[in-house]
Amino acid sequence: MAGRNARITKDTAYGYHTQMNVGSKPERTRLSAEDWEVAALGLIAEQGVGALAVEALARQLGVTKGSFYWHFRTREALLNAALERWEQYGEREIIDEIAQISDPRKRLPELFRRVAHELQPHRVYAALLKALDHPQVVPVMARVSQRRMEFLTTAYREAGLAPPQALNRARLTYAAYVGFLQLNFTLGLPRINHEEFEAYVEHMIATLIPA
Amino acid sequence: MAGRNARITKDTAYGYHTQMNVGSKPERTRLSAEDWEVAALGLIAEQGVGALAVEALARQLGVTKGSFYWHFRTREALLNAALERWEQYGEREIIDEIAQISDPRKRLPELFRRVAHELQPHRVYAALLKALDHPQVVPVMARVSQRRMEFLTTAYREAGLAPPQALNRARLTYAAYVGFLQLNFTLGLPRINHEEFEAYVEHMIATLIPA
DNA sequence: GGCAATCCATACTCAAGCGTATGGTAACCG
DNA sequence: CGGTTACCATACGCTTGAGTATGGATTGCC
């Protein structure tokens, strides 16, 4: 009986998953493959790909392995499904919104500020960066990173940089983004505070974006 | 008898470890704790912290677990010893050399170019970046990164930036460094070639270092 | 050359985690 | 309302890797 009280429910949709519903009724709805994938992404975001174990996940979901192996053939299959889900739904929104800004020169600063202010969706990306030794995640990360790099490159071209400069500036910018993820909420370097962070973002904009 | 032919010897000193001495005589010298630490760093650099298993290491060194547990009390102890060794001996050289350049304005470009051209010593750092979920590596990485950041910050101040700017520029620079490590020889993004890489480094210098 | 200390091999135990087999229960449908 | 399907529990086997026990071999030293 004990062990049934820590559950993850589907209504805590993608970006806001891994919310315990402590205190609410057990609401013993049966699970779908999607539930497992979402929960898997939550676990990955918090503890990394290495911590993705089926029995641990089952405990979190309030069921046993018997359930899991009905929905998936193997643990590997779950990982692939979760990664695919992340690649499909987890991204794009920001890029799409930015692309609709008319003035090309305002796109990059806006992009920087947006990304800086919603770091939550980037936790999965950060976790996957640490899991590049798992062969399954490499192609996914390669595709996602490549798409973002291309978006950045054209944005820099539209902001006035010559093609070679634009490519290199995009490389630099994206590397800074990736490095920042690692150094901050992965490693916990001297915990930068809010206003200091704002200043850092503006410094980035002033340094990396051509006037 | 087979299994004795793949060994790592101590003479393959730190940065050049993990060289098999195929073809040479078995030279059955007994091992020391140092040998295990060096071999561990080699394995970490190539396959990450997660791959650090004592039986695997023993196979590489041409011995069995019996040897290992004479030198170390546990696997965890080996990891700590290896990390300490890396923190002590593995770093500093570049920083020390750079600090001796008289003209402060020439220090940063020189630093960039040096770091860019000897990426080999940075493989351990890159591997450790992916292992920040292991609680043992976090403090080590925090110390090393902090030291480097401080060095960068003073270098930027000496290059003419005001203290707040210098700190933020150092953050940006170091994040770009970390991100580059991840995106390139961890993830294998569109494999940048040599001359393109040189151009990228010069672009970094032009963008990040104040004229 | 013999005795310690050092280093290593062999043979175990134990826990974790994946996957399987099979039976049980809840939902849906005719 | 009886049966089929979908979902889950329980109990097992198997592999991997950490750690232990103990005896054998090698080195240094007197």
Tab-separated table of N, CA, C and O in Angstrom, chain A residues 149 152 169-181, chain B residues 172-184 200 204:
chain	number	residue	atom	x	y	z
A	149	MET	N	21.740	26.035	-34.849
A	149	MET	CA	22.897	26.725	-35.408
A	149	MET	C	22.538	27.395	-36.734
A	149	MET	O	22.907	28.543	-36.989
A	152	LEU	N	20.480	30.463	-36.112
A	152	LEU	CA	21.340	31.539	-35.625
A	152	LEU	C	22.146	32.157	-36.765
A	152	LEU	O	22.280	33.387	-36.849
A	169	ARG	N	30.104	33.643	-35.884
A	169	ARG	CA	29.444	34.284	-34.764
A	169	ARG	C	28.360	33.380	-34.191
A	169	ARG	O	28.142	33.326	-32.986
A	170	ALA	N	27.706	32.657	-35.067
A	170	ALA	CA	26.701	31.697	-34.607
A	170	ALA	C	27.360	30.590	-33.792
A	170	ALA	O	26.853	30.188	-32.736
A	171	ARG	N	28.483	30.107	-34.281
A	171	ARG	CA	29.223	29.091	-33.518
A	171	ARG	C	29.566	29.613	-32.130
A	171	ARG	O	29.362	28.943	-31.119
A	172	LEU	N	30.092	30.803	-32.096
A	172	LEU	CA	30.492	31.403	-30.826
A	172	LEU	C	29.293	31.559	-29.900
A	172	LEU	O	29.340	31.212	-28.714
A	173	THR	N	28.226	32.061	-30.437
A	173	THR	CA	27.027	32.292	-29.629
A	173	THR	C	26.471	30.988	-29.076
A	173	THR	O	26.158	30.885	-27.883
A	174	TYR	N	26.378	30.013	-29.941
A	174	TYR	CA	25.789	28.760	-29.492
A	174	TYR	C	26.686	28.050	-28.479
A	174	TYR	O	26.203	27.443	-27.517
A	175	ALA	N	27.981	28.151	-28.697
A	175	ALA	CA	28.905	27.578	-27.716
A	175	ALA	C	28.744	28.261	-26.369
A	175	ALA	O	28.752	27.606	-25.319
A	176	ALA	N	28.556	29.572	-26.398
A	176	ALA	CA	28.372	30.301	-25.146
A	176	ALA	C	27.092	29.849	-24.450
A	176	ALA	O	27.053	29.732	-23.217
A	177	TYR	N	26.083	29.596	-25.230
A	177	TYR	CA	24.818	29.109	-24.672
A	177	TYR	C	25.005	27.753	-24.009
A	177	TYR	O	24.638	27.553	-22.844
A	178	VAL	N	25.594	26.846	-24.734
A	178	VAL	CA	25.824	25.504	-24.201
A	178	VAL	C	26.703	25.554	-22.957
A	178	VAL	O	26.414	24.916	-21.937
A	179	GLY	N	27.767	26.317	-23.024
A	179	GLY	CA	28.661	26.414	-21.882
A	179	GLY	C	27.976	27.009	-20.672
A	179	GLY	O	28.201	26.575	-19.544
A	180	PHE	N	27.132	27.971	-20.917
A	180	PHE	CA	26.413	28.582	-19.806
A	180	PHE	C	25.524	27.569	-19.098
A	180	PHE	O	25.475	27.521	-17.865
A	181	LEU	N	24.837	26.775	-19.872
A	181	LEU	CA	24.001	25.732	-19.283
A	181	LEU	C	24.822	24.842	-18.355
A	181	LEU	O	24.436	24.578	-17.210
B	172	LEU	N	31.465	35.079	-20.421
B	172	LEU	CA	31.118	34.775	-21.807
B	172	LEU	C	32.204	33.936	-22.464
B	172	LEU	O	31.922	32.931	-23.129
B	173	THR	N	33.424	34.332	-22.267
B	173	THR	CA	34.539	33.625	-22.891
B	173	THR	C	34.630	32.184	-22.395
B	173	THR	O	34.769	31.244	-23.183
B	174	TYR	N	34.526	32.041	-21.094
B	174	TYR	CA	34.682	30.698	-20.551
B	174	TYR	C	33.521	29.798	-20.940
B	174	TYR	O	33.698	28.614	-21.209
B	175	ALA	N	32.336	30.382	-20.983
B	175	ALA	CA	31.184	29.614	-21.443
B	175	ALA	C	31.390	29.161	-22.883
B	175	ALA	O	31.085	28.017	-23.246
B	176	ALA	N	31.942	30.032	-23.704
B	176	ALA	CA	32.198	29.674	-25.103
B	176	ALA	C	33.210	28.536	-25.188
B	176	ALA	O	33.073	27.626	-26.018
B	177	TYR	N	34.189	28.587	-24.317
B	177	TYR	CA	35.191	27.517	-24.275
B	177	TYR	C	34.552	26.184	-23.904
B	177	TYR	O	34.720	25.169	-24.586
B	178	VAL	N	33.806	26.194	-22.831
B	178	VAL	CA	33.144	24.978	-22.375
B	178	VAL	C	32.187	24.443	-23.433
B	178	VAL	O	32.175	23.251	-23.745
B	179	GLY	N	31.394	25.329	-23.997
B	179	GLY	CA	30.448	24.914	-25.016
B	179	GLY	C	31.132	24.335	-26.232
B	179	GLY	O	30.662	23.359	-26.817
B	180	PHE	N	32.252	24.925	-26.591
B	180	PHE	CA	32.977	24.415	-27.743
B	180	PHE	C	33.451	22.983	-27.504
B	180	PHE	O	33.347	22.127	-28.389
B	181	LEU	N	33.965	22.748	-26.332
B	181	LEU	CA	34.401	21.391	-26.009
B	181	LEU	C	33.252	20.399	-26.209
B	181	LEU	O	33.411	19.360	-26.847
B	182	GLN	N	32.116	20.735	-25.648
B	182	GLN	CA	30.968	19.845	-25.755
B	182	GLN	C	30.566	19.607	-27.198
B	182	GLN	O	30.354	18.480	-27.625
B	183	LEU	N	30.455	20.706	-27.944
B	183	LEU	CA	29.887	20.603	-29.279
B	183	LEU	C	30.822	19.942	-30.268
B	183	LEU	O	30.393	19.471	-31.309
B	184	ASN	N	32.097	19.894	-29.961
B	184	ASN	CA	32.994	19.361	-30.963
B	184	ASN	C	33.495	17.962	-30.695
B	184	ASN	O	33.022	17.014	-31.296
B	200	TYR	N	37.852	30.486	-37.138
B	200	TYR	CA	36.945	30.623	-35.992
B	200	TYR	C	37.680	31.202	-34.788
B	200	TYR	O	37.171	32.105	-34.107
B	204	MET	N	36.872	34.662	-32.843
B	204	MET	CA	36.683	34.774	-31.397
B	204	MET	C	37.527	35.905	-30.826
B	204	MET	O	37.049	36.739	-30.051
